Short mmCIF file of C-alpha atoms in Angstrom, two decimals:
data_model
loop_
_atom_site.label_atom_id
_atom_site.label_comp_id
_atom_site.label_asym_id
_atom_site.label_seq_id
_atom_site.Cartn_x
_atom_site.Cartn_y
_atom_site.Cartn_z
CA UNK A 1 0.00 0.00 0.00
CA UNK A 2 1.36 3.81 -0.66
CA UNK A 3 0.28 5.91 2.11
CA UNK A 4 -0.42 9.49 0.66
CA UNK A 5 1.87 11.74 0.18
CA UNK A 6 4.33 8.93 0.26
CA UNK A 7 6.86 8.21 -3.05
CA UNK A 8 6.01 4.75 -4.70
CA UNK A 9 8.78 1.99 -3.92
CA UNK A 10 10.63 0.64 -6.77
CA UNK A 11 9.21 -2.82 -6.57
CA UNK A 12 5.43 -1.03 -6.91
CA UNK A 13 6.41 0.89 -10.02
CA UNK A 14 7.62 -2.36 -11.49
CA UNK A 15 4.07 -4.05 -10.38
CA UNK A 16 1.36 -1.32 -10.96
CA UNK A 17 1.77 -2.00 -14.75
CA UNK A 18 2.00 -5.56 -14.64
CA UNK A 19 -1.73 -5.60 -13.15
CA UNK A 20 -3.28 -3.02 -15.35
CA UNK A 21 -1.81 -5.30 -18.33
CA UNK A 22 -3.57 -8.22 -16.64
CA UNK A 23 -6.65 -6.73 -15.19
CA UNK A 24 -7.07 -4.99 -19.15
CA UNK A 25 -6.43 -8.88 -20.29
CA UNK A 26 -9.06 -9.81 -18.06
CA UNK A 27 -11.69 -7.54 -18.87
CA UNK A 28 -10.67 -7.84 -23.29
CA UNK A 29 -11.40 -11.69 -22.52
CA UNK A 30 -14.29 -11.50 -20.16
CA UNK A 31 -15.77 -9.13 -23.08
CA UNK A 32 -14.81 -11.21 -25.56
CA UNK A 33 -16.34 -14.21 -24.01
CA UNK A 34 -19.42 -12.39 -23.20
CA UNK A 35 -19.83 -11.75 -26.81
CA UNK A 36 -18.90 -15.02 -28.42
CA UNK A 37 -22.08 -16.18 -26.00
CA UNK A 38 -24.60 -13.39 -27.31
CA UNK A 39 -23.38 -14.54 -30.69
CA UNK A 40 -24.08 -17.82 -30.15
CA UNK A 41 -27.22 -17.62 -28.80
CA UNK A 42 -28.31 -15.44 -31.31
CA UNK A 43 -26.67 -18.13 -34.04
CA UNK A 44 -28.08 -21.36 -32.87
CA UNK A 45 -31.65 -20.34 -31.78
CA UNK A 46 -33.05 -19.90 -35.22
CA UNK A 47 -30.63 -22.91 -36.70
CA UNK A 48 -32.50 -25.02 -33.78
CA UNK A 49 -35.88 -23.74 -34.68
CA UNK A 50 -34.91 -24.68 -38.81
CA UNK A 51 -33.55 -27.85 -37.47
CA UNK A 52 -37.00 -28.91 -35.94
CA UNK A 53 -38.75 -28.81 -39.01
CA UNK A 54 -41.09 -26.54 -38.48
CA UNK A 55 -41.28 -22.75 -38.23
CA UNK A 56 -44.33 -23.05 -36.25
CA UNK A 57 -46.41 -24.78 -34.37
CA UNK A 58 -49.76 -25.30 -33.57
CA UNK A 59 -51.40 -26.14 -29.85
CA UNK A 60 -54.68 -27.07 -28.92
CA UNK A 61 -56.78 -23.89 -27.71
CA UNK A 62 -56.78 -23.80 -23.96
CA UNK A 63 -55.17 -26.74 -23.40
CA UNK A 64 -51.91 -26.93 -20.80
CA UNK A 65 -48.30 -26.98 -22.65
CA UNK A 66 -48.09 -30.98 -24.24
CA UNK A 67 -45.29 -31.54 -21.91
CA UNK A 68 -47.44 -31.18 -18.90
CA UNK A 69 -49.99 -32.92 -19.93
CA UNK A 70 -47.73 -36.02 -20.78
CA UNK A 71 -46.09 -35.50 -17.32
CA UNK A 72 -49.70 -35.20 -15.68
CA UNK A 73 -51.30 -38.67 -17.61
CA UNK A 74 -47.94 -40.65 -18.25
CA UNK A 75 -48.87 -40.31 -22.29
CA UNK A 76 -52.68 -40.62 -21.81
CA UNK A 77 -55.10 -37.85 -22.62
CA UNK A 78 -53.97 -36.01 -25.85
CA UNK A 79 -56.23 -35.47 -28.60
CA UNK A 80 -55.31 -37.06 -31.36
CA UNK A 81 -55.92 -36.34 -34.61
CA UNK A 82 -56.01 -38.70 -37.24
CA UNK A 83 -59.12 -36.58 -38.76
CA UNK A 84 -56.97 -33.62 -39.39
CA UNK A 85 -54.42 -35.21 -40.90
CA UNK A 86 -56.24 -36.20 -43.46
CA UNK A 87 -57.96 -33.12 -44.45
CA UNK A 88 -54.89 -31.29 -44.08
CA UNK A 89 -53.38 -33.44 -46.24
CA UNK A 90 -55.85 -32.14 -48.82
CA UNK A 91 -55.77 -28.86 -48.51
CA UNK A 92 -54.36 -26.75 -51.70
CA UNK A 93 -51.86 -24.93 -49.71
CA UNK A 94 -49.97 -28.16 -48.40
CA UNK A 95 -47.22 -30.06 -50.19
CA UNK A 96 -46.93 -33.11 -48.07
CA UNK A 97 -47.41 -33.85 -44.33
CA UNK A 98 -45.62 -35.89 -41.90
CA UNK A 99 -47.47 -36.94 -38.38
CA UNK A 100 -45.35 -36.92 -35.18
CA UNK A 101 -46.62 -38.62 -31.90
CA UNK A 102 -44.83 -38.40 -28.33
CA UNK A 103 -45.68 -40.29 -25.78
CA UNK A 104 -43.84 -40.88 -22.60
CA UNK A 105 -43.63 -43.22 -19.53
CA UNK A 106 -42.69 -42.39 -15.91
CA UNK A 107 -39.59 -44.54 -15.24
CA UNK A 108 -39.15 -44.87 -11.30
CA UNK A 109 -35.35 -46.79 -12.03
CA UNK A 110 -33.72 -42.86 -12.40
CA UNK A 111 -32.18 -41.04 -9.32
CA UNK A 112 -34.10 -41.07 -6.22
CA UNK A 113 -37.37 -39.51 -7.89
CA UNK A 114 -37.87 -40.97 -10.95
CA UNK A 115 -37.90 -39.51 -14.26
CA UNK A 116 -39.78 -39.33 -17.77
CA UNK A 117 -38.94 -41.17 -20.15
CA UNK A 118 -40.42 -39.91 -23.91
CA UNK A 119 -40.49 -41.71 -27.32
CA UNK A 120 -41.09 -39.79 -30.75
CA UNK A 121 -43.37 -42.10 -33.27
CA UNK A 122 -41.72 -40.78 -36.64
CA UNK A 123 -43.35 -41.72 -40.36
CA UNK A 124 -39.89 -42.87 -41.55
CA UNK A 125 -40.19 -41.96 -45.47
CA UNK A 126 -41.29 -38.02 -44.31
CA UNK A 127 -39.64 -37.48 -41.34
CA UNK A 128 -36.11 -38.39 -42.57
CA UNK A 129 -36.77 -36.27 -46.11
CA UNK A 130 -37.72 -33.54 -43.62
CA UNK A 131 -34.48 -33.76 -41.73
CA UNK A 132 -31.78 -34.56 -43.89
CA UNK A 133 -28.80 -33.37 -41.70
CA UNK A 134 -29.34 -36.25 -39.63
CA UNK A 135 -26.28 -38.87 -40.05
CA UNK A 136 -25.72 -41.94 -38.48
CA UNK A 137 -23.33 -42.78 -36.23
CA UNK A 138 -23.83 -46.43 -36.65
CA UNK A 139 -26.69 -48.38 -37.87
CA UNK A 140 -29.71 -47.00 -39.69
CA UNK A 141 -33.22 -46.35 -39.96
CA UNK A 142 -35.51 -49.01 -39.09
CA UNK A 143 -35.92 -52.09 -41.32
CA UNK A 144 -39.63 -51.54 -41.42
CA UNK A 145 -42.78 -49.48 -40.82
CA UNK A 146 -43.62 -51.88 -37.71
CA UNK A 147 -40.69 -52.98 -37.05
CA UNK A 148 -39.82 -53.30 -32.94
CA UNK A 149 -37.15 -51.08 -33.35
CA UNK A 150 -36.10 -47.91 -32.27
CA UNK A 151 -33.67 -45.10 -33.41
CA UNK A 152 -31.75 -43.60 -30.32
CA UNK A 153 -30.13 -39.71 -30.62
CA UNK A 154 -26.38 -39.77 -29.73
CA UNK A 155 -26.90 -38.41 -25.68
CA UNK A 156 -29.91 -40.55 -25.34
CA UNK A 157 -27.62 -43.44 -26.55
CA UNK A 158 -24.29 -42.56 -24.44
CA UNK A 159 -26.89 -42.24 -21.66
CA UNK A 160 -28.38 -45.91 -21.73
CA UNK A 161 -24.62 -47.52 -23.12
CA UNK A 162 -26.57 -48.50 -26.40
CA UNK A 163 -24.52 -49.06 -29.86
CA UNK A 164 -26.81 -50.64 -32.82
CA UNK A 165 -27.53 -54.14 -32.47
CA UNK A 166 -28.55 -54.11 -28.79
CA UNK A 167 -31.71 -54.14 -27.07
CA UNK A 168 -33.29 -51.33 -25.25
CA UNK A 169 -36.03 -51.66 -23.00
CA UNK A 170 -39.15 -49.67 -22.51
CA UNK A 171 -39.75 -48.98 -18.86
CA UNK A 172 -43.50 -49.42 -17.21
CA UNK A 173 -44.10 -51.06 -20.60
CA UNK A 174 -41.52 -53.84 -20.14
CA UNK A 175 -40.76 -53.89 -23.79
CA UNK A 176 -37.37 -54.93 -25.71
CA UNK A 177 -36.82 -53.02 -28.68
CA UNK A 178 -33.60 -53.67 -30.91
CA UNK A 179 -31.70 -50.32 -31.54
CA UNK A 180 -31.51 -50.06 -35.11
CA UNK A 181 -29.78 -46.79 -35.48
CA UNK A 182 -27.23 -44.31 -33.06
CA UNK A 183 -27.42 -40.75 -34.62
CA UNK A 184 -24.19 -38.46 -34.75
CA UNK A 185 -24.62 -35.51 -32.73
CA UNK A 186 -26.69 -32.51 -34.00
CA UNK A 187 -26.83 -30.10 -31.18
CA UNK A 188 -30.67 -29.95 -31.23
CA UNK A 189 -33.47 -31.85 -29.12
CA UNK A 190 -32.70 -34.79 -31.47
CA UNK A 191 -29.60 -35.78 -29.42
CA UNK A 192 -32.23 -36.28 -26.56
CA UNK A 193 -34.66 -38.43 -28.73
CA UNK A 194 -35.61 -42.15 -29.11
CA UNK A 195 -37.42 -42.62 -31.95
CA UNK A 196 -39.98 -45.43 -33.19
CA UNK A 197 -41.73 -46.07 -36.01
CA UNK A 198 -45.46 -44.45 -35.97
CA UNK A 199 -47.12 -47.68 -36.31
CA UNK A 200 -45.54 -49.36 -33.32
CA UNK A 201 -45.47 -46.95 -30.31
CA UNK A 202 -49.02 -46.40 -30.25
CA UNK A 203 -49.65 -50.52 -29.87
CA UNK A 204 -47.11 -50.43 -27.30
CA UNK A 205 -49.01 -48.20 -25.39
CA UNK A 206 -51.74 -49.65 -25.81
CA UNK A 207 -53.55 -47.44 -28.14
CA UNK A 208 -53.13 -48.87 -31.66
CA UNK A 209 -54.33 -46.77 -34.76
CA UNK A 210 -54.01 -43.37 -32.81
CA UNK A 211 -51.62 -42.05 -34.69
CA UNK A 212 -50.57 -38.56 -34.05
CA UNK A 213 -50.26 -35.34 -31.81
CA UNK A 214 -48.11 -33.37 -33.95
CA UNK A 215 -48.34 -33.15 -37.67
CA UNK A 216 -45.43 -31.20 -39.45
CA UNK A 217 -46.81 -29.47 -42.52
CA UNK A 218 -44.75 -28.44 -46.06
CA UNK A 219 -46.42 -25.60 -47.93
CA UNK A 220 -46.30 -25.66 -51.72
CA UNK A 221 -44.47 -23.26 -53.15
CA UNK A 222 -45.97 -20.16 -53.02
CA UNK A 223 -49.02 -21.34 -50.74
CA UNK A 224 -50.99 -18.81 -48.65
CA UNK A 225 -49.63 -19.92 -45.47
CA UNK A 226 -51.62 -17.01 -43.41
CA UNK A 227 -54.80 -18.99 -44.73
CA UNK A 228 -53.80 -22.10 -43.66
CA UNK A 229 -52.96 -21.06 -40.52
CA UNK A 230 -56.40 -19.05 -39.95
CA UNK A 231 -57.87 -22.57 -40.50
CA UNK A 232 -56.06 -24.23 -38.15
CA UNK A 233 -56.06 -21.70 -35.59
CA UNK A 234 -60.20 -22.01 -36.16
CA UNK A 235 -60.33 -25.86 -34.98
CA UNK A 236 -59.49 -26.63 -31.64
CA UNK A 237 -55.70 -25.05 -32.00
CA UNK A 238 -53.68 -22.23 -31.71
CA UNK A 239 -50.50 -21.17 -33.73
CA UNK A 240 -47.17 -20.60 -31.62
CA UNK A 241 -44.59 -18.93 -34.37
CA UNK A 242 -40.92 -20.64 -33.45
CA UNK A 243 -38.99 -18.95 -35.94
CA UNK A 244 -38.32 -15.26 -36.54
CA UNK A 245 -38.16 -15.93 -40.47
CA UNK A 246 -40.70 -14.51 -42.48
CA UNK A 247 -42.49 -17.95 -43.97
CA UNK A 248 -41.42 -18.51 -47.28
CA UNK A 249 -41.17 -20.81 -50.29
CA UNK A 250 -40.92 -24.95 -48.90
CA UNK A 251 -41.92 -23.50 -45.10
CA UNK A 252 -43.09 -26.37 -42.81
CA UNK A 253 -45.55 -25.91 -40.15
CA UNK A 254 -46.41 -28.03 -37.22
CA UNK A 255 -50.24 -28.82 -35.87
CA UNK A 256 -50.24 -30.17 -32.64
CA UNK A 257 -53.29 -31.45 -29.96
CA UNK B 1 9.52 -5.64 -20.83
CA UNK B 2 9.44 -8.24 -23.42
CA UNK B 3 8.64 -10.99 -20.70
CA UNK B 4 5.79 -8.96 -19.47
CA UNK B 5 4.69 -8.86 -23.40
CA UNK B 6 5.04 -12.49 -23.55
CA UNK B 7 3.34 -13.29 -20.32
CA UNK B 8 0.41 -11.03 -21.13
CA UNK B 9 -0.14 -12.79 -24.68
CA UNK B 10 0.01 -16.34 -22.99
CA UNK B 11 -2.54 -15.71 -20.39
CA UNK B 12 -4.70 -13.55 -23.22
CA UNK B 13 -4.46 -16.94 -25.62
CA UNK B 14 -5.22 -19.16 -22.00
CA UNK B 15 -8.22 -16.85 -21.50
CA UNK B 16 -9.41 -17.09 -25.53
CA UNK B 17 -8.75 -20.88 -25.40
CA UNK B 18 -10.52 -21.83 -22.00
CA UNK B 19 -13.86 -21.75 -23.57
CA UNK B 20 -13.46 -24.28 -25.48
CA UNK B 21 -11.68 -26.92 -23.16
CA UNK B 22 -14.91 -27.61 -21.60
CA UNK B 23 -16.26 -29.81 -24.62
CA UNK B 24 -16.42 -33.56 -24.08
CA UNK B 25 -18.61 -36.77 -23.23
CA UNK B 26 -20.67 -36.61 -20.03
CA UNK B 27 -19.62 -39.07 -17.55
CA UNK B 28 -21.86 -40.00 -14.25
CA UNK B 29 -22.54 -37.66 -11.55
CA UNK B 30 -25.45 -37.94 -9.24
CA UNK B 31 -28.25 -36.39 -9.87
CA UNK B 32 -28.97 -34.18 -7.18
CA UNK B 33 -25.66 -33.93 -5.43
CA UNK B 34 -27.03 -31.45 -2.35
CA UNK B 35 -29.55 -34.45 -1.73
CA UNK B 36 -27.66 -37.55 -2.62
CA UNK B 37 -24.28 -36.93 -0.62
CA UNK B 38 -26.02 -35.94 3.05
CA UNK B 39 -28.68 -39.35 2.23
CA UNK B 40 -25.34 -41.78 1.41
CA UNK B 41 -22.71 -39.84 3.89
CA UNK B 42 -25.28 -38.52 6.54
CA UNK B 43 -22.21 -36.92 9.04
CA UNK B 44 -21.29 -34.98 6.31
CA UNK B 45 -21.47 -31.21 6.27
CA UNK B 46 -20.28 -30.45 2.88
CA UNK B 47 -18.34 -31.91 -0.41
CA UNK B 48 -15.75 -31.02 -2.89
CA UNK B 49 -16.89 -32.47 -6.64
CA UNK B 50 -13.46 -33.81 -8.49
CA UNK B 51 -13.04 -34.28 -12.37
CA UNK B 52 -10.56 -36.37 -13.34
CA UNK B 53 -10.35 -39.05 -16.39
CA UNK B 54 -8.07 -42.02 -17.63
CA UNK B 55 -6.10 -39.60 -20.24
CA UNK B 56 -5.32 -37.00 -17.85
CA UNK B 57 -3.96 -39.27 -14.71
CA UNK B 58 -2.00 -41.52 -17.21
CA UNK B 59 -3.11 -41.93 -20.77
CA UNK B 60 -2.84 -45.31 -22.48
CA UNK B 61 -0.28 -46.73 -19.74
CA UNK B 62 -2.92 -46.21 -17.22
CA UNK B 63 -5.65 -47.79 -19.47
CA UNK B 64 -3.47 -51.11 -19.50
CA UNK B 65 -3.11 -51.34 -15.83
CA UNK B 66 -6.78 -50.72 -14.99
CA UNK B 67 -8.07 -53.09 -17.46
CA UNK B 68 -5.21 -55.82 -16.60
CA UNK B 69 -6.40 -54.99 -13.09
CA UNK B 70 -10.58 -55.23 -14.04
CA UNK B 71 -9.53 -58.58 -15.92
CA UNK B 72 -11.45 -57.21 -19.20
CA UNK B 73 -10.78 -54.84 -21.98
CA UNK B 74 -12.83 -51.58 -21.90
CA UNK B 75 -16.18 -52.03 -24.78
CA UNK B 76 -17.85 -50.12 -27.00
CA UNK B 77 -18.08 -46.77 -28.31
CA UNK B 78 -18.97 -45.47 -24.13
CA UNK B 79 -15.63 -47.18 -22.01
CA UNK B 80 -13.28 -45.46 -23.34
CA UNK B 81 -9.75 -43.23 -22.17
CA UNK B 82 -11.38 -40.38 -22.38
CA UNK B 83 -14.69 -40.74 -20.23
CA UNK B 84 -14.47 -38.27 -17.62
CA UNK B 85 -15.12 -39.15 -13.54
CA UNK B 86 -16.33 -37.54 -11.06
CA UNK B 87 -15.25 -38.12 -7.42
CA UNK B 88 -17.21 -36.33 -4.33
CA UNK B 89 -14.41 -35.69 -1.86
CA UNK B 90 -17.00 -35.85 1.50
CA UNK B 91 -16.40 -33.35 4.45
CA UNK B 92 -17.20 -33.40 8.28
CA UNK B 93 -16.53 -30.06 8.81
CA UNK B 94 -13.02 -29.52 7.59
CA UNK B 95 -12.23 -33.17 8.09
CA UNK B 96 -12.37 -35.22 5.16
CA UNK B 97 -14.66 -38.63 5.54
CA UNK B 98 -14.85 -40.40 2.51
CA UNK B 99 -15.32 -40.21 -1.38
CA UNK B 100 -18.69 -41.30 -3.56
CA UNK B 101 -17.83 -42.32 -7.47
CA UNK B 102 -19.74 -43.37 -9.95
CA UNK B 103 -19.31 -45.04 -13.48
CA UNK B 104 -21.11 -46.01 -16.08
CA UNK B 105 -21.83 -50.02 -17.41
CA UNK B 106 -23.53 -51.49 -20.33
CA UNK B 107 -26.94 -53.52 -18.92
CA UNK B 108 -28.65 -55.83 -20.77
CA UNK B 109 -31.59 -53.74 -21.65
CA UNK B 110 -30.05 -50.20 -20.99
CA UNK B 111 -27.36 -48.08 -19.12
CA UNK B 112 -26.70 -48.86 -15.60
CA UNK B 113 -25.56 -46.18 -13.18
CA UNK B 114 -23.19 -47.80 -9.93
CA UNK B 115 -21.78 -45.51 -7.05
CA UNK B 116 -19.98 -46.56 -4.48
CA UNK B 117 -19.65 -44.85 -0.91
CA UNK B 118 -15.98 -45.00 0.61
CA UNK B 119 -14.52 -44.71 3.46
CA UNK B 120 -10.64 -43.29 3.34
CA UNK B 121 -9.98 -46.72 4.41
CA UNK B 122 -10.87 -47.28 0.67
CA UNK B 123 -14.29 -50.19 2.45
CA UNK B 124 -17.29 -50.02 1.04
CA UNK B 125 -19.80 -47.66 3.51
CA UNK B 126 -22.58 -48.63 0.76
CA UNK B 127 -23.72 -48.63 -2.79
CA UNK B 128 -26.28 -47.10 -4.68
CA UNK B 129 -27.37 -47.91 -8.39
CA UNK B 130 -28.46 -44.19 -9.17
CA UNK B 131 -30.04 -45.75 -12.75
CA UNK B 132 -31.04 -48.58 -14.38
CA UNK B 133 -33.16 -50.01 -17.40
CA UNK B 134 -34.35 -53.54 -16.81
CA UNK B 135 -38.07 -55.30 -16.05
CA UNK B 136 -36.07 -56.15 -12.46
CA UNK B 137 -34.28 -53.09 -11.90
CA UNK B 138 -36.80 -52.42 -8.36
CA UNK B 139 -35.09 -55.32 -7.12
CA UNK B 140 -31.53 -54.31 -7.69
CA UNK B 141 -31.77 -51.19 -6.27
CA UNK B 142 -32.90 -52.48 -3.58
CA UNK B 143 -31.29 -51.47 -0.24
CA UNK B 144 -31.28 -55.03 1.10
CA UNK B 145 -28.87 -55.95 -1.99
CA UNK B 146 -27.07 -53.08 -1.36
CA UNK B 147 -26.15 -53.66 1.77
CA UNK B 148 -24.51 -56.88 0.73
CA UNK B 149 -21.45 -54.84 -0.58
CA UNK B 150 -20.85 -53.05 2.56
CA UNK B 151 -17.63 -53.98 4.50
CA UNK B 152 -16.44 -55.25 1.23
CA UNK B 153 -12.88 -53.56 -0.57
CA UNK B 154 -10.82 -53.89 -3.57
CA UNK B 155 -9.24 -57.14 -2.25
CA UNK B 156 -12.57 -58.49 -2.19
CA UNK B 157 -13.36 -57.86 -5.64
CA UNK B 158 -9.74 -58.83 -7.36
CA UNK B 159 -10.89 -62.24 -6.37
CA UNK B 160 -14.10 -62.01 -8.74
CA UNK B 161 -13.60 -62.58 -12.41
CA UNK B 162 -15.58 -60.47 -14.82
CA UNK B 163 -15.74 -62.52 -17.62
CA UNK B 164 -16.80 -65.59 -16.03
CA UNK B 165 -18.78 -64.37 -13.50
CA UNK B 166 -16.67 -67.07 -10.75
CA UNK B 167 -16.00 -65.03 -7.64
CA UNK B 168 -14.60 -66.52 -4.02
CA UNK B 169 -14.32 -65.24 -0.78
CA UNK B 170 -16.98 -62.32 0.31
CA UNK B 171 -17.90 -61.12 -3.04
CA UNK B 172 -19.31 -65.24 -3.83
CA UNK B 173 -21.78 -64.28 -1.07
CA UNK B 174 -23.27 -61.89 -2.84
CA UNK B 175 -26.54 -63.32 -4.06
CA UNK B 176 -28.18 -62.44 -6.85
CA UNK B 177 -32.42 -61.10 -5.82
CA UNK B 178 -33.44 -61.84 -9.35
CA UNK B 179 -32.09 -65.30 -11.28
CA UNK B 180 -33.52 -63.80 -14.62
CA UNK B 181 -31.47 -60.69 -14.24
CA UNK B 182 -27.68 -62.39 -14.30
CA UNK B 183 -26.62 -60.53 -17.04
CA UNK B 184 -27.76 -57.34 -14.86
CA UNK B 185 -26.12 -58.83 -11.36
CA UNK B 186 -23.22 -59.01 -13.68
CA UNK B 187 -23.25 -56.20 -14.90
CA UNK B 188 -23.68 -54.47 -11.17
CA UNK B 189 -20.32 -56.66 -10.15
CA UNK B 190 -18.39 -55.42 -13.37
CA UNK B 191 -19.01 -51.84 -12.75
CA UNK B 192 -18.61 -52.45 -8.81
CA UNK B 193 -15.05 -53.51 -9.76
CA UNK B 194 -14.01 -51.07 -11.91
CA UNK B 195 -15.35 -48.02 -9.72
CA UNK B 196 -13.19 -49.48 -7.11
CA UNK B 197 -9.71 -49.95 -9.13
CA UNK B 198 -10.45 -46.23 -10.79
CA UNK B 199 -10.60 -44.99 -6.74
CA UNK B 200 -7.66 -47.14 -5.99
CA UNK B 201 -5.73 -45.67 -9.39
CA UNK B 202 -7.07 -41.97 -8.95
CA UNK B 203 -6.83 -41.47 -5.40
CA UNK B 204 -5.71 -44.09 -3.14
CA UNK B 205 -2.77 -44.94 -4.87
CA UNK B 206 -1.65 -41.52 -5.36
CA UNK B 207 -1.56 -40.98 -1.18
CA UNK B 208 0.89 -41.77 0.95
CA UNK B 209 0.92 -45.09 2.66
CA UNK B 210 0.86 -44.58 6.01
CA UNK B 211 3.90 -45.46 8.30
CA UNK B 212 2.93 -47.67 11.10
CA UNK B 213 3.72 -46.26 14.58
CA UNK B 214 6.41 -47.82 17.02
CA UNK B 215 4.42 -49.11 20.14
CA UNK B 216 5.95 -46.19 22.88
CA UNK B 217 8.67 -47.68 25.33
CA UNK B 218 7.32 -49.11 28.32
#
């Protein structure tokens, strides 16, 4: 310490610019950090909305978030809506549509509490042409449309030790599935997922032939997309816009209930 | 001057670079730490979390030794030299108790989760299965077969061979709650074993052994 009035020593004089160099080295890379995050928040959050398919998606009106709902009834009590996806299918705006269903299972075997356990039904033939950046890290899709197989994302994989080839079990449901597939990692929700084919996890759960709670939607080039949306915001859903883009030529949209 | 210059542009490249050492694959910690450590170590008043992997405490040399030691190669694209561990260093106070470590194992049906609760004697206090996939799973996380593994050490398990399954001494006593579950109980042993010989490798090894004391004179 230099008392005031008091000369600084010799060994201060050599310090004092030592620590400005490092505190200024300190703050550049603190800022610098700072900003590499901003920027790559503001980077990935619309490449994770373009990565999900859809640039929007649809709820049903006054219903609770789908999560909860799934939490609440372990997979029982969505609407589902094999109706709609057959008139949607016809409408002029849409180019082709490709039905999603999640369903999920409380598995009591994780921690001390528990945890949910969730399984995407996926129509192989649209879903994959939807998401094309999705590689495999060994294995492939399934082998069929009913197949008892499932498609694990790379965490989900590393989580339950699974390469293709070995069996993964459902829990509550008691069900062996053989993993057909291990994606590579994409950095989106997909590294989370376990995937099935459409046909199967409904049976599984005991609900054959109810297909769907989400259906992803491609627009025809050029399509009135506000049109389509006023539609389905007028039965039973409402529209929640994930993407900041402006829709545009080959947009996808996503109905869910 | 010109060291100054130099030092400042290392740390500035340190700083630029530490951002990006934090990438790579999630190894097992327990799910709710706060919760988990005061229900498996209930004298304790606080813990110190511990990363560590295979690569950084000896690379390819160590590999060797710890799976000459397990009796099995590592598997897969999961046991590898890179997996990173985490080791709870458990506090009484300021006194250190104990350590809890986890690692992952391939189960029949899914991953399977297996800490293990240690005294700084390096004996088993107990043994949790924090996860597992399998139609018997409720019966291997069981406390009652839990407790089987307290009192039990390293020397216990070098006497059990993973690859057979053939164990003598305490760890034979160990019986299996579900018959249709081996490959699971085997599993359990497999990862019980290697959780002990990374301890032993990571941290036992590494302290000094202590010198017995001369009985006073009379």
């Amino acid at each position: 310490m230099i008392a005031k009035g008091q000369e600084p020593s010799r060994q201060w004089k050599k310090t004092w610019p030592f620590l400005t160099m490092a505190g200024l080295v300190l703050s550049t890379g603190v800022l610098l950090s700072l900003a590499g995050f901003n920027r790559g928040c503001e980077g990935s959050l619309p490449k994770d909305m373009k990565n999900m398919g859809f640039p929007l998606l649809v709820k049903a009106k006054g219903g609770p978030e789908e999560a909860v709902i799934l939490m609440l009834k372990g997979g029982r009590g969505l609407r589902h809506m094999q109706p709609l996806l057959a008139s949607l299918a016809r409408e002029p705006e849409v180019e082709e549509v490709t039905p999603i269903l999640r369903l999920a299972v409380f598995d009591p075997h994780q921690g001390e509490s528990g945890g949910i356990a969730e399984y995407f039904g996926v129509e192989i033939r649209s879903f994959t042409a939807w998401k094309p950046f999705l590689k495999f890290r060994q294995g492939g899709w399934f082998t069929g449309e009913e197949a008892s197989e499932v498609v694990m994302g790379y965490e989900a994989a590393k989580l339950e030790q699974r390469e293709a080839g070995d069996l993964l079990l459902i829990p509550e449901k008691n069900v062996p599935f053989r993993v057909a597939g291990i994606l590579e990692r994409t950095g989106t929700q997909d590294d989370g997922t376990i995937f099935l084919p459409l046909p199967t996890l409904p049976t599984v759960f005991g609900r054959p032939g109810e297909i769907t709670a989400t259906i992803g939607i491609k627009l025809k080039r050029g399509a009135d997309s506000a049109r389509l949306e006023e539609k389905l915001g007028s039965c039973l859903t409402k529209i929640i816009p994930v993407s900041q883009e402006a829709p545009h030529e080959d947009h996808q949209m996503a109905s869910g209930l | 001057m010109k060291t100054q210059q130099l030092f400042m542009v290392i740390i500035f490249i340190l700083l630029l670079a530490g951002g990006r050492l934090g990438w790579g694959a999630v190894g097992c910690d327990l799910n709710d730490p706060d919760r988990d450590v005061a229900r498996l170590f209930p004298e304790s008043t606080g813990y110190k979390t511990i990363y560590t992997s295979i690569l950084k405490k000896g690379g390819d040399k160590l590999l060797a030794t710890v799976e000459k030691r397990l009796g099995d190669k590592f598997h897969g694209i999961y046991e590898t030299i890179d997996v990173p561990y985490t080791i709870y260093e458990i506090f009484t106070g300021k006194k250190k108790v104990g350590y809890i470590h986890g690692v992952n194992q391939k189960g029949q049906f899914g991953g399977i989760q297996v800490f293990v609760v240690l005294s700084l004697e390096a004996t088993m206090r107990g043994f949790y299965i924090q996860k597992m996939t399998s139609q018997y799973a409720g019966k291997l996380r069981d406390g009652k077969f839990g407790r089987q593994f307290t009192g039990l050490g390293l020397k216990d398990f070098e006497l059990y061979d993973v690859l057979s399954g053939k164990a003598s001494g305490r760890v034979a006593a160990i019986k299996n709650p579900v018959p249709e579950a081996e490959r699971d109980f085997r599993a359990a042993l497999r990862a019980t074993k290697k959780n002990l010989i990374l301890m032993d490798e990571f941290v036992f090894a590494a302290q000094p052994v202590p010198v017995p004391q001369e009985a006073p004179p009379p």
